[in-house]
PDB file of C-alpha atoms in Angstrom:
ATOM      1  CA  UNK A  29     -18.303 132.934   5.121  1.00 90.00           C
ATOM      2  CA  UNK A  30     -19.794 134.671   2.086  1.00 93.00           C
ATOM      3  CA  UNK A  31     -19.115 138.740   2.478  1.00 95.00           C
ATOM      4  CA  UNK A  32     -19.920 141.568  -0.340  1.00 97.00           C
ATOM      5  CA  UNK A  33     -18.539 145.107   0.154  1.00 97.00           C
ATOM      6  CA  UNK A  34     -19.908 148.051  -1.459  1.00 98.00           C
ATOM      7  CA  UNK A  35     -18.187 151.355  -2.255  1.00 97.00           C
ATOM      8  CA  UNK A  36     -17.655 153.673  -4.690  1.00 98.00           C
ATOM      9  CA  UNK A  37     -21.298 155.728  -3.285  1.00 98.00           C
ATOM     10  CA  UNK A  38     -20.779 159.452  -2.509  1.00 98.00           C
ATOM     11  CA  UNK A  39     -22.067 162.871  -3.290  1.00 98.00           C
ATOM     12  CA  UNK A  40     -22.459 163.583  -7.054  1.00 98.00           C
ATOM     13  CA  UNK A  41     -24.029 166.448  -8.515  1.00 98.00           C
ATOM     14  CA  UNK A  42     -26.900 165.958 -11.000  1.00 98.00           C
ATOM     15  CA  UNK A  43     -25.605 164.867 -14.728  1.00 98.00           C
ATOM     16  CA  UNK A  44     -22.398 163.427 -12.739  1.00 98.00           C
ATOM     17  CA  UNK A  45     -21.090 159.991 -12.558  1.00 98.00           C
ATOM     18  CA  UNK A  46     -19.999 157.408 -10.484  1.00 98.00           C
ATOM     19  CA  UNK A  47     -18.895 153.970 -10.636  1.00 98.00           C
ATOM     20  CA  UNK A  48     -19.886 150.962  -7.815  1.00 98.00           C
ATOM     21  CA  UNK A  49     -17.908 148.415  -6.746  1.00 98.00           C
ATOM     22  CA  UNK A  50     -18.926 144.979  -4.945  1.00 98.00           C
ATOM     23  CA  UNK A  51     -15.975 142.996  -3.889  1.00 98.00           C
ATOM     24  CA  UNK A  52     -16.839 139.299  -3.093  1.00 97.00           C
ATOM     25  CA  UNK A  53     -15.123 136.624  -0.748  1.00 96.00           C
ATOM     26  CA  UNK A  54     -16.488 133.188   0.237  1.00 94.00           C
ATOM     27  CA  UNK A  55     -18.366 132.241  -3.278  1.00 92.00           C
ATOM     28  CA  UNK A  56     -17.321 130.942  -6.603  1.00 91.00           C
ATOM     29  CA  UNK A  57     -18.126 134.434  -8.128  1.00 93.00           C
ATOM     30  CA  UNK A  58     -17.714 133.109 -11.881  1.00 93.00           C
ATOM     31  CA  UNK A  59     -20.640 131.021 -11.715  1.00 89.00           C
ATOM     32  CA  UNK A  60     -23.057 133.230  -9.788  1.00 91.00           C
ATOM     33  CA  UNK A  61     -25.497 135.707 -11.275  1.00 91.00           C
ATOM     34  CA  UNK A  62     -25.130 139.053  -9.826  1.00 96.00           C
ATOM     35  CA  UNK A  63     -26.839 142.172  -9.796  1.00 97.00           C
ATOM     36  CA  UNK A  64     -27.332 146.026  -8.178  1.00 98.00           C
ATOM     37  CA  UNK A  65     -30.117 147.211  -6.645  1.00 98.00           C
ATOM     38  CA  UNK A  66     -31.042 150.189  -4.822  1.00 98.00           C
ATOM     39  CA  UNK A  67     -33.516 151.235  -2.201  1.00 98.00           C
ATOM     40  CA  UNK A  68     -34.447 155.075  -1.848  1.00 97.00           C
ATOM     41  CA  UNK A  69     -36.198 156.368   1.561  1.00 92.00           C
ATOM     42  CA  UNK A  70     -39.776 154.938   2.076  1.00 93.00           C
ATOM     43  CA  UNK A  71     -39.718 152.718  -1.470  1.00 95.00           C
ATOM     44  CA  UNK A  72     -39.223 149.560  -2.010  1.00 96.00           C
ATOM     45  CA  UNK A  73     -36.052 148.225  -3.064  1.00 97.00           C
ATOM     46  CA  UNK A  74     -35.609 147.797  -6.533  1.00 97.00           C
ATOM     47  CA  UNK A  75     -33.633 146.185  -9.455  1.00 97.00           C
ATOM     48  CA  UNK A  76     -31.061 148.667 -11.321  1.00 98.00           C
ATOM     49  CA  UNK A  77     -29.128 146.363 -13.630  1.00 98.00           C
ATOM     50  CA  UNK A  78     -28.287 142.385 -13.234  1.00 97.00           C
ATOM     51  CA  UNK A  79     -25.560 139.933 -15.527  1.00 96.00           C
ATOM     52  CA  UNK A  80     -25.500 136.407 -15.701  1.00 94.00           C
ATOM     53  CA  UNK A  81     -22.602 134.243 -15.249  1.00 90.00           C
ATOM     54  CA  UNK A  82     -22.924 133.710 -19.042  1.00 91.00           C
ATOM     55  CA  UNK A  83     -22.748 138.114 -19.716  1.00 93.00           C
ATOM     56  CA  UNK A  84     -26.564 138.328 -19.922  1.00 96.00           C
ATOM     57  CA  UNK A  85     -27.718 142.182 -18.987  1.00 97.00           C
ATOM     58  CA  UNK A  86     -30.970 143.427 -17.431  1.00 97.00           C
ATOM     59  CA  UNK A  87     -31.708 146.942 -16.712  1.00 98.00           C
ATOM     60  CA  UNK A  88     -34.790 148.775 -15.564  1.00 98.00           C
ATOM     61  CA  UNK A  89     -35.809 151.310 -18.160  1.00 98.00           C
ATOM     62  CA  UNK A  90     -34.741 154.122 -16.354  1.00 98.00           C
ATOM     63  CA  UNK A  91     -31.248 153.188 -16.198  1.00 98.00           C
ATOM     64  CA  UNK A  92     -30.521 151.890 -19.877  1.00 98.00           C
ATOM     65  CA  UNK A  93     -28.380 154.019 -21.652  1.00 98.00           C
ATOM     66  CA  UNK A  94     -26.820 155.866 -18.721  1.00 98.00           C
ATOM     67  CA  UNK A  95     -25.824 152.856 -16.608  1.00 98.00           C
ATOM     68  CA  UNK A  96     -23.498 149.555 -17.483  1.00 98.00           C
ATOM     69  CA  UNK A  97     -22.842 146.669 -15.496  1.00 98.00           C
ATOM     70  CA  UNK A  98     -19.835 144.470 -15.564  1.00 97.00           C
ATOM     71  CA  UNK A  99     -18.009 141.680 -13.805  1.00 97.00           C
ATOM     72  CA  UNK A 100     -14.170 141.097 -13.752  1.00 96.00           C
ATOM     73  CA  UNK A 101     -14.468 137.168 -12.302  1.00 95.00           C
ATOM     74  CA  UNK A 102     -10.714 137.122 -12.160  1.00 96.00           C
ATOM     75  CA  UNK A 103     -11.075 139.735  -8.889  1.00 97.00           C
ATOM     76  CA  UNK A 104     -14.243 138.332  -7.905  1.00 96.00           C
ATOM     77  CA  UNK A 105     -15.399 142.137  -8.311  1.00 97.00           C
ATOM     78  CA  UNK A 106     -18.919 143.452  -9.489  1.00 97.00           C
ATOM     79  CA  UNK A 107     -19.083 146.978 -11.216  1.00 98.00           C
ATOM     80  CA  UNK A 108     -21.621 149.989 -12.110  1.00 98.00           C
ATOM     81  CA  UNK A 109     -20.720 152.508 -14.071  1.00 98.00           C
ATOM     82  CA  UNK A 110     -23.344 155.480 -13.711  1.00 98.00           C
ATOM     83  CA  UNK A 111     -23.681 158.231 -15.632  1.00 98.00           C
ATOM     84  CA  UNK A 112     -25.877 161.138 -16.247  1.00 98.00           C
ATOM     85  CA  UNK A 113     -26.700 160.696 -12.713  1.00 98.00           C
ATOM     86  CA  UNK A 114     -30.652 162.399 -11.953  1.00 98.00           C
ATOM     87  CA  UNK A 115     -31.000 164.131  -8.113  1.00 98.00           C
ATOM     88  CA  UNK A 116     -34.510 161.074  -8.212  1.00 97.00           C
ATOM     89  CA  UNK A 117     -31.424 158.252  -8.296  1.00 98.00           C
ATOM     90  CA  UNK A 118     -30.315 158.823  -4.598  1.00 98.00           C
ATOM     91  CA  UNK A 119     -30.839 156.005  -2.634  1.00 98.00           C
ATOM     92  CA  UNK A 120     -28.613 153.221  -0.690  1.00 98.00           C
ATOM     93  CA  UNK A 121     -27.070 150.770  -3.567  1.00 98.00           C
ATOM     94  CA  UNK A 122     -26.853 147.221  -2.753  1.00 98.00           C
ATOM     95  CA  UNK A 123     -24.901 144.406  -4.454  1.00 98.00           C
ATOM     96  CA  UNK A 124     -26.671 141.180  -4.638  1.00 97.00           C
ATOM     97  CA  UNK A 125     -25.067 137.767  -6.062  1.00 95.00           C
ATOM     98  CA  UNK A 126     -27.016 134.807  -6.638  1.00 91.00           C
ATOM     99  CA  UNK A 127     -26.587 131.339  -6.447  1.00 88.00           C
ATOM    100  CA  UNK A 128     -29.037 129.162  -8.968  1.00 83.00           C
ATOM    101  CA  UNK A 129     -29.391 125.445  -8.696  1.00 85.00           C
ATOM    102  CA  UNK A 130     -32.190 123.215  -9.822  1.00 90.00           C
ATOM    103  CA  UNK A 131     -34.947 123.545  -7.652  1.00 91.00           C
ATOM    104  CA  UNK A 132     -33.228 126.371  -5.712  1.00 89.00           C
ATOM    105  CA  UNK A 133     -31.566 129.782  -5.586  1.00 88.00           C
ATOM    106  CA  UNK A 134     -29.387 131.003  -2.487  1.00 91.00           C
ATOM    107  CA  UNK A 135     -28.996 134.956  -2.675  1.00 93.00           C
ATOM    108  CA  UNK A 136     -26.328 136.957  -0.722  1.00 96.00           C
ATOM    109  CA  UNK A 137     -26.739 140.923   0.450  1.00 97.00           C
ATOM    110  CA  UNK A 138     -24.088 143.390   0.566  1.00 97.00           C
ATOM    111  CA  UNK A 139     -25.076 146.266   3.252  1.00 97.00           C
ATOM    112  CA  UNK A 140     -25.037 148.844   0.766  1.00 97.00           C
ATOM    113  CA  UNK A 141     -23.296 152.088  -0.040  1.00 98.00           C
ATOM    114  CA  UNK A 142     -25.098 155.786  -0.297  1.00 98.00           C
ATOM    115  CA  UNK A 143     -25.295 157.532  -4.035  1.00 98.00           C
ATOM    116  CA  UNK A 144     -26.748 160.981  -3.456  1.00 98.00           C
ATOM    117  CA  UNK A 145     -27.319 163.310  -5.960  1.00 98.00           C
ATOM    118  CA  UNK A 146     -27.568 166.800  -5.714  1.00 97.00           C
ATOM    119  CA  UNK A 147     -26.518 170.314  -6.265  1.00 93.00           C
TER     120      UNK A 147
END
């Protein structure tokens, strides 16, 4: 059975940093794309930063420069290292790892750990 667990959330205060963690069971990690994404109260859930199997990055424009994803594929672990952390960035951080074959793509939810940022 495929299971991701979150951690690393917390209370930080504004400028501060924190780093994510996604540990993953049940897939073959190394060849799955993975990504974080985070959903604050009454928006819509939204893309932070995603790598490839291959070390591809994505990040949304608000996060470049002050965030960095990472994989280690030897722990089967996903990573986000935040910094410079703005009180707008709380919200419930999800992992999400994706499976992509021709003519489909399989996606797997982790239930998400709470970044809040204030002072």
């Amino acid at each position: 059975q495929v299971q991701l667990v979150e951690s690393g959330g917390g209370l930080v205060q504004p400028g501060g940093s924190l780093r994510l963690s996604c540990t993953t069971s049940g897939i073959i990690f190394s060849i799955c794309a993975v990504g974080w994404y985070r959903q604050a109260p009454g928006k819509q859930r939204e893309l932070v930063a995603a790598i490839t199997n291959t070390g591809l990055t994505n990040y949304a424009d608000s996060v470049k420069g002050r965030f960095t994803i990472s994989r280690d594929n030897a722990k089967n672990t996903l990573y986000l290292q935040m910094d410079s952390l703005k009180p707008e960035e709380t919200a419930v951080y999800y992992c999400n790892v994706a499976r992509v074959q021709p003519g489909r793509r399989t996606e797997y939810w982790g239930q998400g750990t709470q970044v809040t940022v204030s002072s």
